[in-house]
mmCIF file of C-alpha atoms in Angstrom:
data_model
loop_
_atom_site.group_PDB
_atom_site.id
_atom_site.type_symbol
_atom_site.label_atom_id
_atom_site.label_comp_id
_atom_site.label_asym_id
_atom_site.label_seq_id
_atom_site.Cartn_x
_atom_site.Cartn_y
_atom_site.Cartn_z
ATOM 1 C CA THR A 1 -38.439 -4.403 -0.808
ATOM 2 C CA ALA A 2 -40.580 -4.422 2.345
ATOM 3 C CA GLU A 3 -40.819 -0.630 2.186
ATOM 4 C CA VAL A 4 -41.765 -0.752 -1.510
ATOM 5 C CA ARG A 5 -44.543 -3.262 -0.773
ATOM 6 C CA LYS A 6 -45.743 -1.092 2.109
ATOM 7 C CA GLN A 7 -45.927 2.010 -0.111
ATOM 8 C CA TRP A 8 -47.709 0.038 -2.852
ATOM 9 C CA TYR A 9 -50.269 -1.239 -0.326
ATOM 10 C CA GLN A 10 -50.894 2.259 1.019
ATOM 11 C CA ARG A 11 -51.450 3.635 -2.488
ATOM 12 C CA ARG A 12 -53.804 0.750 -3.307
ATOM 13 C CA VAL A 13 -55.853 1.153 -0.134
ATOM 14 C CA ARG A 14 -56.016 4.922 -0.518
ATOM 15 C CA GLY A 15 -57.045 4.588 -4.141
ATOM 16 C CA ASP A 16 -59.858 2.186 -3.255
ATOM 17 C CA GLN A 17 -60.866 4.391 -0.326
ATOM 18 C CA THR A 18 -61.961 7.347 -2.419
ATOM 19 C CA GLY A 19 -64.974 5.531 -3.810
ATOM 20 C CA ARG A 20 -66.582 4.725 -0.459
ATOM 21 C CA PRO A 21 -67.770 7.846 1.419
ATOM 22 C CA PRO A 22 -68.478 9.926 -1.730
ATOM 23 C CA ALA A 23 -70.604 7.091 -3.117
ATOM 24 C CA VAL A 24 -73.518 8.099 -0.884
ATOM 25 C CA ALA A 25 -73.317 11.667 -2.233
ATOM 26 C CA HIS A 26 -73.517 10.902 -5.957
ATOM 27 C CA GLY A 27 -76.324 12.513 -7.867
ATOM 28 C CA PRO A 28 -77.123 14.650 -10.909
ATOM 29 C CA GLY A 29 -74.475 17.247 -11.618
ATOM 30 C CA ARG A 30 -72.149 16.106 -8.829
ATOM 31 C CA ASP A 31 -68.466 15.387 -9.196
ATOM 32 C CA ILE A 32 -66.003 13.818 -6.759
ATOM 33 C CA TRP A 33 -62.329 14.779 -6.564
ATOM 34 C CA GLU A 34 -59.763 13.206 -4.292
ATOM 35 C CA LEU A 35 -56.798 15.460 -3.642
ATOM 36 C CA GLN A 36 -53.838 13.115 -3.387
ATOM 37 C CA ASN A 37 -50.146 13.478 -3.999
ATOM 38 C CA ARG A 38 -47.147 11.636 -2.660
ATOM 39 C CA LEU A 39 -46.791 13.883 0.386
ATOM 40 C CA TYR A 40 -48.705 11.661 2.786
ATOM 41 C CA LEU A 41 -47.623 9.768 5.877
ATOM 42 C CA PRO A 42 -49.082 6.341 6.718
ATOM 43 C CA THR A 43 -51.357 8.123 9.209
ATOM 44 C CA SER A 44 -52.298 11.023 6.913
ATOM 45 C CA ASP A 45 -55.909 11.691 6.083
ATOM 46 C CA ILE A 46 -57.374 11.936 2.575
ATOM 47 C CA ASP A 47 -58.939 15.169 1.358
ATOM 48 C CA ILE A 48 -62.055 14.698 -0.776
ATOM 49 C CA VAL A 49 -64.009 17.450 -2.515
ATOM 50 C CA ILE A 50 -67.614 16.965 -3.656
ATOM 51 C CA PHE A 51 -68.935 19.344 -6.301
ATOM 52 C CA GLY A 52 -72.619 20.005 -6.800
ATOM 53 C CA GLU A 53 -75.413 22.560 -6.586
ATOM 54 C CA TRP A 54 -76.754 23.245 -3.100
ATOM 55 C CA LEU A 55 -78.038 26.327 -1.318
ATOM 56 C CA ALA A 56 -75.679 25.333 1.504
ATOM 57 C CA PRO A 57 -73.183 22.474 1.880
ATOM 58 C CA PRO A 58 -75.181 19.360 2.901
ATOM 59 C CA LEU A 59 -72.943 18.616 5.872
ATOM 60 C CA ARG A 60 -75.583 17.112 8.149
ATOM 61 C CA THR A 61 -77.257 15.172 5.338
ATOM 62 C CA LEU A 62 -73.988 13.537 4.334
ATOM 63 C CA GLU A 63 -73.121 12.904 7.976
ATOM 64 C CA ARG A 64 -76.397 11.014 8.451
ATOM 65 C CA ARG A 65 -76.001 8.965 5.276
ATOM 66 C CA LEU A 66 -72.409 8.022 6.082
ATOM 67 C CA ILE A 67 -73.553 6.639 9.421
ATOM 68 C CA GLU A 68 -76.635 4.902 7.960
ATOM 69 C CA ASN A 69 -74.468 3.149 5.362
ATOM 70 C CA HIS A 70 -71.946 2.069 8.009
ATOM 71 C CA ILE A 71 -69.152 3.907 6.223
ATOM 72 C CA ALA A 72 -68.155 6.230 9.054
ATOM 73 C CA ASP A 73 -67.508 5.466 12.681
ATOM 74 C CA PRO A 74 -69.953 7.807 14.513
ATOM 75 C CA ALA A 75 -67.518 8.256 17.388
ATOM 76 C CA THR A 76 -64.934 9.773 15.044
ATOM 77 C CA MET A 77 -67.192 12.131 13.079
ATOM 78 C CA LYS A 78 -66.809 15.885 13.416
ATOM 79 C CA VAL A 79 -68.827 18.375 11.399
ATOM 80 C CA LEU A 80 -66.914 21.668 11.325
ATOM 81 C CA ASP A 81 -69.707 23.850 9.982
ATOM 82 C CA LYS A 82 -68.272 27.072 11.475
ATOM 83 C CA ALA A 83 -64.829 26.699 9.890
ATOM 84 C CA SER A 84 -63.719 29.021 7.072
ATOM 85 C CA VAL A 85 -63.966 25.944 4.845
ATOM 86 C CA PRO A 86 -66.723 23.718 6.321
ATOM 87 C CA ILE A 87 -65.693 20.063 6.352
ATOM 88 C CA ILE A 88 -66.692 16.668 7.665
ATOM 89 C CA LYS A 89 -63.924 14.748 9.447
ATOM 90 C CA LEU A 90 -64.355 11.008 9.875
ATOM 91 C CA THR A 91 -62.614 7.651 10.066
ATOM 92 C CA ASP A 92 -63.635 4.962 7.601
ATOM 93 C CA THR A 93 -64.944 1.845 9.342
ATOM 94 C CA LEU A 94 -63.300 -0.574 6.872
ATOM 95 C CA THR A 95 -59.797 0.845 6.368
ATOM 96 C CA LYS A 96 -59.512 3.094 9.460
ATOM 97 C CA ILE A 97 -58.217 5.835 7.176
ATOM 98 C CA LYS A 98 -59.127 9.386 8.200
ATOM 99 C CA LEU A 99 -61.012 11.524 5.688
ATOM 100 C CA ASP A 100 -61.765 15.238 5.320
ATOM 101 C CA ILE A 101 -64.732 15.948 3.024
ATOM 102 C CA SER A 102 -65.514 19.434 1.741
ATOM 103 C CA PHE A 103 -67.860 20.870 -0.876
ATOM 104 C CA ASN A 104 -67.269 23.063 -3.942
ATOM 105 C CA THR A 105 -63.787 24.160 -2.879
ATOM 106 C CA ASN A 106 -62.294 24.969 -6.272
ATOM 107 C CA ASN A 107 -59.116 26.366 -4.739
ATOM 108 C CA CYS A 108 -58.298 22.906 -3.409
ATOM 109 C CA LEU A 109 -57.970 21.599 -6.953
ATOM 110 C CA LYS A 110 -55.702 24.501 -7.901
ATOM 111 C CA SER A 111 -53.637 23.899 -4.779
ATOM 112 C CA ALA A 112 -53.222 20.198 -5.585
ATOM 113 C CA GLU A 113 -52.074 21.071 -9.099
ATOM 114 C CA LYS A 114 -49.671 23.666 -7.690
ATOM 115 C CA ILE A 115 -48.134 21.108 -5.330
ATOM 116 C CA SER A 116 -47.615 18.687 -8.229
ATOM 117 C CA GLU A 117 -45.880 21.451 -10.160
ATOM 118 C CA LEU A 118 -43.637 22.322 -7.204
ATOM 119 C CA LEU A 119 -42.706 18.675 -6.670
ATOM 120 C CA GLN A 120 -41.481 18.528 -10.243
ATOM 121 C CA HIS A 121 -39.478 21.725 -9.831
ATOM 122 C CA TYR A 122 -37.867 20.853 -6.484
ATOM 123 C CA PRO A 123 -36.664 17.212 -6.347
ATOM 124 C CA CYS A 124 -35.929 17.511 -2.616
ATOM 125 C CA LEU A 125 -39.323 18.962 -1.668
ATOM 126 C CA ASP A 126 -41.208 15.751 -0.934
ATOM 127 C CA LYS A 127 -38.482 14.408 1.361
ATOM 128 C CA LEU A 128 -38.246 17.602 3.391
ATOM 129 C CA VAL A 129 -42.015 17.963 3.702
ATOM 130 C CA LEU A 130 -42.495 14.355 4.837
ATOM 131 C CA VAL A 131 -39.892 14.717 7.587
ATOM 132 C CA LEU A 132 -41.450 17.991 8.740
ATOM 133 C CA LYS A 133 -44.968 16.536 8.658
ATOM 134 C CA GLN A 134 -43.822 13.760 10.972
ATOM 135 C CA PHE A 135 -42.127 16.384 13.159
ATOM 136 C CA LEU A 136 -45.411 18.294 13.541
ATOM 137 C CA LEU A 137 -47.477 15.125 13.962
ATOM 138 C CA GLN A 138 -45.361 13.964 16.905
ATOM 139 C CA ARG A 139 -46.006 17.315 18.609
ATOM 140 C CA HIS A 140 -49.744 17.414 17.803
ATOM 141 C CA LEU A 141 -49.230 20.580 15.756
ATOM 142 C CA ASN A 142 -50.526 19.343 12.404
ATOM 143 C CA GLU A 143 -54.301 19.931 12.700
ATOM 144 C CA VAL A 144 -55.414 23.277 11.291
ATOM 145 C CA PHE A 145 -58.798 23.282 13.010
ATOM 146 C CA VAL A 146 -57.036 23.447 16.401
ATOM 147 C CA GLY A 147 -54.457 26.032 15.305
ATOM 148 C CA GLY A 148 -51.814 23.732 13.838
ATOM 149 C CA LEU A 149 -49.962 23.934 10.546
ATOM 150 C CA GLY A 150 -51.512 22.131 7.571
ATOM 151 C CA SER A 151 -49.648 20.308 4.826
ATOM 152 C CA TYR A 152 -50.257 22.968 2.174
ATOM 153 C CA CYS A 153 -48.911 25.820 4.299
ATOM 154 C CA LEU A 154 -45.973 23.705 5.435
ATOM 155 C CA THR A 155 -45.121 22.881 1.828
ATOM 156 C CA LEU A 156 -45.213 26.557 0.852
ATOM 157 C CA MET A 157 -42.946 27.424 3.790
ATOM 158 C CA VAL A 158 -40.402 24.868 2.539
ATOM 159 C CA VAL A 159 -40.692 26.219 -1.003
ATOM 160 C CA ALA A 160 -40.196 29.796 0.210
ATOM 161 C CA LYS A 161 -37.015 28.747 2.013
ATOM 162 C CA LEU A 162 -35.717 26.931 -1.070
ATOM 163 C CA GLN A 163 -36.525 29.934 -3.261
ATOM 164 C CA SER A 164 -34.535 32.218 -0.958
ATOM 165 C CA CYS A 165 -31.508 29.917 -0.982
ATOM 166 C CA PRO A 166 -28.603 31.399 -3.002
ATOM 167 C CA ARG A 167 -27.600 27.890 -4.056
ATOM 168 C CA HIS A 168 -31.017 27.423 -5.653
ATOM 169 C CA ARG A 169 -30.616 30.593 -7.660
ATOM 170 C CA ARG A 170 -27.312 29.233 -8.940
ATOM 171 C CA GLY A 171 -29.004 25.976 -9.942
ATOM 172 C CA ARG A 172 -27.116 23.760 -7.472
ATOM 173 C CA LEU A 173 -29.907 22.771 -5.082
ATOM 174 C CA GLU A 174 -30.624 19.395 -6.706
ATOM 175 C CA ASP A 175 -27.379 17.959 -5.323
ATOM 176 C CA GLU A 176 -27.776 19.529 -1.882
ATOM 177 C CA ASN A 177 -27.465 17.531 1.324
ATOM 178 C CA LEU A 178 -30.996 17.014 2.673
ATOM 179 C CA GLY A 179 -29.796 17.177 6.272
ATOM 180 C CA VAL A 180 -28.293 20.611 5.641
ATOM 181 C CA LEU A 181 -31.521 21.830 4.073
ATOM 182 C CA LEU A 182 -33.541 20.530 7.026
ATOM 183 C CA ILE A 183 -31.305 22.264 9.584
ATOM 184 C CA GLU A 184 -31.473 25.470 7.546
ATOM 185 C CA PHE A 185 -35.271 25.254 7.601
ATOM 186 C CA PHE A 186 -35.273 24.901 11.413
ATOM 187 C CA GLU A 187 -32.825 27.788 11.756
ATOM 188 C CA PHE A 188 -34.697 30.059 9.373
ATOM 189 C CA TYR A 189 -38.229 29.609 10.773
ATOM 190 C CA GLY A 190 -37.204 28.809 14.346
ATOM 191 C CA VAL A 191 -34.664 31.590 14.907
ATOM 192 C CA ARG A 192 -34.283 34.154 12.142
ATOM 193 C CA PHE A 193 -37.765 34.672 10.703
ATOM 194 C CA ASN A 194 -39.625 37.775 11.948
ATOM 195 C CA TYR A 195 -43.203 36.575 12.360
ATOM 196 C CA ASN A 196 -44.390 39.969 13.615
ATOM 197 C CA ASN A 197 -43.708 41.794 10.371
ATOM 198 C CA THR A 198 -42.958 39.325 7.582
ATOM 199 C CA GLY A 199 -45.253 37.519 5.186
ATOM 200 C CA ILE A 200 -44.398 34.672 2.809
ATOM 201 C CA ARG A 201 -45.062 34.788 -0.939
ATOM 202 C CA ILE A 202 -44.030 32.037 -3.377
ATOM 203 C CA HIS A 203 -45.342 33.185 -6.772
ATOM 204 C CA ASN A 204 -43.123 34.994 -9.275
ATOM 205 C CA GLY A 205 -39.993 33.385 -7.878
ATOM 206 C CA GLY A 206 -40.850 33.993 -4.238
ATOM 207 C CA SER A 207 -40.328 36.898 -1.866
ATOM 208 C CA PHE A 208 -40.926 38.093 1.682
ATOM 209 C CA PHE A 209 -42.971 41.219 2.363
ATOM 210 C CA ASN A 210 -44.141 43.465 5.180
ATOM 211 C CA LYS A 211 -47.507 41.966 6.094
ATOM 212 C CA ASN A 212 -48.438 45.036 8.155
ATOM 213 C CA GLU A 213 -48.728 46.995 4.905
ATOM 214 C CA VAL A 214 -51.515 44.656 3.713
ATOM 215 C CA SER A 215 -54.721 45.433 5.622
ATOM 216 C CA GLU A 216 -56.171 41.918 5.162
ATOM 217 C CA MET A 217 -53.096 40.337 6.766
ATOM 218 C CA LYS A 218 -52.610 42.490 9.854
ATOM 219 C CA GLY A 219 -52.729 40.574 13.125
ATOM 220 C CA SER A 220 -52.000 37.191 11.599
ATOM 221 C CA MET A 221 -49.284 35.257 13.435
ATOM 222 C CA LEU A 222 -48.119 33.252 10.446
ATOM 223 C CA CYS A 223 -48.810 34.910 7.113
ATOM 224 C CA ILE A 224 -48.622 33.037 3.800
ATOM 225 C CA GLU A 225 -50.148 34.711 0.763
ATOM 226 C CA ASP A 226 -52.468 32.588 -1.351
ATOM 227 C CA PRO A 227 -50.684 31.943 -4.689
ATOM 228 C CA PHE A 228 -54.041 32.256 -6.468
ATOM 229 C CA GLN A 229 -55.553 35.172 -4.548
ATOM 230 C CA PRO A 230 -53.129 37.981 -3.614
ATOM 231 C CA GLY A 231 -54.027 39.536 -0.281
ATOM 232 C CA ASN A 232 -55.566 36.343 1.096
ATOM 233 C CA ASP A 233 -53.702 34.841 4.047
ATOM 234 C CA ILE A 234 -54.061 31.050 3.954
ATOM 235 C CA ALA A 235 -52.174 30.535 7.256
ATOM 236 C CA ARG A 236 -54.288 32.796 9.469
ATOM 237 C CA ALA A 237 -55.792 29.790 11.295
ATOM 238 C CA SER A 238 -52.372 28.547 12.465
ATOM 239 C CA TYR A 239 -52.466 30.400 15.770
ATOM 240 C CA CYS A 240 -50.285 27.754 17.462
ATOM 241 C CA MET A 241 -47.191 29.424 15.963
ATOM 242 C CA PHE A 242 -46.700 31.186 19.303
ATOM 243 C CA TYR A 243 -49.371 29.482 21.378
ATOM 244 C CA ARG A 244 -48.038 28.009 24.639
ATOM 245 C CA LYS A 245 -44.563 26.659 25.287
ATOM 246 C CA GLY A 246 -44.904 23.847 22.738
ATOM 247 C CA GLY A 247 -45.950 26.051 19.817
ATOM 248 C CA ILE A 248 -44.672 25.599 16.296
ATOM 249 C CA GLN A 249 -42.059 28.358 16.358
ATOM 250 C CA VAL A 250 -40.671 27.174 19.707
ATOM 251 C CA SER A 251 -40.541 23.578 18.451
ATOM 252 C CA LEU A 252 -38.600 24.664 15.367
ATOM 253 C CA TYR A 253 -36.187 26.633 17.538
ATOM 254 C CA MET A 254 -35.609 23.655 19.861
ATOM 255 C CA ALA A 255 -35.048 21.368 16.856
ATOM 256 C CA GLU A 256 -32.442 23.755 15.487
ATOM 257 C CA GLU A 257 -30.691 23.880 18.869
ATOM 258 C CA SER A 258 -30.707 20.072 19.105
ATOM 259 C CA CYS A 259 -29.172 19.736 15.633
ATOM 260 C CA TYR A 260 -26.275 22.069 16.489
ATOM 261 C CA SER A 261 -25.738 20.386 19.864
ATOM 262 C CA ALA A 262 -25.531 17.000 18.130
ATOM 263 C CA GLN A 263 -22.986 18.394 15.658
ATOM 264 C CA LYS A 264 -20.730 19.601 18.479
ATOM 265 C CA THR A 265 -20.682 16.187 20.127
#
C-alpha cells in the first residue's frame, strides 16, 4: 500500500505540475501539451510542448519569464538553442521536478500516442523499460543532449527485441519471465547486435536493415528509424553507444556478463 500511495502522489504532483511553467506562455492561438505516460521514474523529467505562431521559438523570452515569476530555479536552467530540437531544461522551484519545454514539435505528440499503443500491445514493455531506464540513469547515460539514450529510443529498442522474439510471433510472450527477457535484451544489444551495419525499424511488424544502404543514416553509431518518417534516424545523437569505457554498449555487455556469472553461482 505504501508503494501505491507513492505512485498516486507522484501522478498527482506531476499532473499539477503541468500548469505552472506553461502558464506564463499562454496567449492567443497557443496550446499546451504535456507528454506523459506511465514510463517515468520518480526522478524522471516531464516533457511539455507549447504550440503557437512565432518566427522562432521564444526560448529566451520564456526563460526570462520563468525566472521573473519564480517558477524556475535560475541555477538549473539550460537553453539548448543549438540542439536539433531546441528545448529549455529547468527544475521547478516548488516541486523540484525537472522539465523539458519545447515548441511546435508535432512529432512528440505522435510519439506519445505510439508509446501508448505499444504499451497496450506489449504487457511487459513498461516493466522492462523502467528497469532499463534506471540502469541508464545509474550510469549517467540517459541524457540525450550529452550523447545518452533517451526514453523513446530505449523503448523502441525494447520493442524491436520483442518483435524479433520467436515466442512473440507464436503469441506466447505475455506469459514470459521478465528476468529472461531482460537478460536477452542485454545479450542482444550488448553482445550480438552489429552497430556498424544494422539499423532498427519497428513499423510493419519490425525488422533490421543495413543502415549503410540509407544515405541519411550512414555514420550513425546507433540507428533507429523514425516510425513516422522513414529515412530519419532518431538515435543519431546517442554517440555514447561506444564513447569511452563506460558507454552504453559496454554497459549492456557487462550487465549480460554479470547475469550469466550470477546464474553459474
